[in-house]
């Protein structure tokens, strides 16, 4: 076996970096006085990577384990170690002794990871080496085994769920069905407990992955065994009242749920993939109290202008932003502000996310022809003062919204665009006439969400010269401010962030901007003029939150990169 073969095998079988592998193989052997470790190993015959790694460990003075007894690893040991960290660094606590923790690793030279474990456990760490693949398999199996604990299954009483009686899937019923019902319930419980906005159930060739979107970021939580895929999928489809026999077409459904006294509405979608049905569920807490506009995070100057727009008697106010950026929350807050006995407010939504007393709220049902346009056409005969449209997504809806605004109604709606100025090209692209858009639209609110630093572990920091330059902040401003960075602690599950805050911009239409719209100018030209007239951008609003220690520079740059 040549030295290069040894190098290649060790690089694949362990998580040693190429530089670390070269350094190890070039070191003088303690046993062979005149040979490097690499030369020593290349003179021997090894039938498996295990034998090669084992021999290397002997030369370097580390313990090696060939077969990892996963069932002997206590679940309690991994409670404080996120699975993403374990997988990234190929480390896994194996055994706890009085004065030390034995930890599995495929890279005993990764001092940083071992030092992190020492801090977590408060004990000395003794590495126990195995191959990278075996450690990855062990991580998957141990975290699967701890799924019940991680998901809070042990603490769940079945009475906490207002669910149907377990329905057995006759097509795929088997001995694993009862545990699957408990597993699915625990998954939903954990998602609600951790305030996740989405649950992703993703099938792959040899395994499955379940991920939660928390504060806008996806996190792996566990990997169910592949053999449970059909049972998990069928159980969820039964709960969503879908056809479990149809696996070739996308399906949409809804799961009403009560968890710990909270009414949760889950929007369910499944699409067929090469390895099975992929499921995404969006969670909405129906028991949430509608927030006031002041609680959303808008700056005071923007709030004054926004308050003026929602009290107009006619015109269109548009809210834009990416999916899940809180557009509906802003609309609800605006409607709550103007809701009064002497005003008739009607909404058409898909779906109705929160119920407000005093509003006539209609849910879209495309199966029976109740579209946004159909509902809006009926609204005009209901003597409304204010109309809220969940989303303008086609020409018919856009034309009816414009017609309603021009006949004395205030219309609130959302549209998908990257920023405030992008709403106008988007409406023109749908097919609306520029002169009608310019005449009817009062203003556009654009918003995005940034993660908020955990108050328990954030640490003050000094921004680099590059970061200051990118944000347009002077060193003096940074020194007098409270710029912080994320660290991670038990309170925030080592994420460094807890919750999200809003950054926004408000483009109010005046005669000059109206002229650009009628000339079909692009969003960039409209944006430049609005900024010249004093509009504060996402970046401006975000900088104030960075200086106040609410969020980080990294979070702001990653969410406002188009403003650079």
XYZ file of C-alpha atoms in Angstrom, residues 10 16 20 24-25 27 29-31 37 53-63 107-109:
24
model
C -7.631 8.322 5.988
C -9.126 14.835 9.503
C -3.926 17.406 9.390
C 0.196 13.156 11.049
C 1.688 10.917 8.369
C 5.537 12.730 12.038
C 6.789 7.126 14.546
C 7.330 6.305 18.190
C 7.808 2.672 17.191
C 4.010 7.047 10.261
C -7.458 3.822 11.318
C -6.917 1.413 14.219
C -3.215 1.094 13.391
C -2.889 4.880 13.071
C -4.468 5.301 16.507
C -1.912 2.897 17.982
C 0.905 4.958 16.475
C -0.597 8.216 17.788
C -1.601 6.904 21.217
C -5.395 7.141 20.861
C -8.022 4.513 21.701
C -10.781 13.566 14.338
C -8.944 13.475 17.679
C -6.945 16.516 16.537
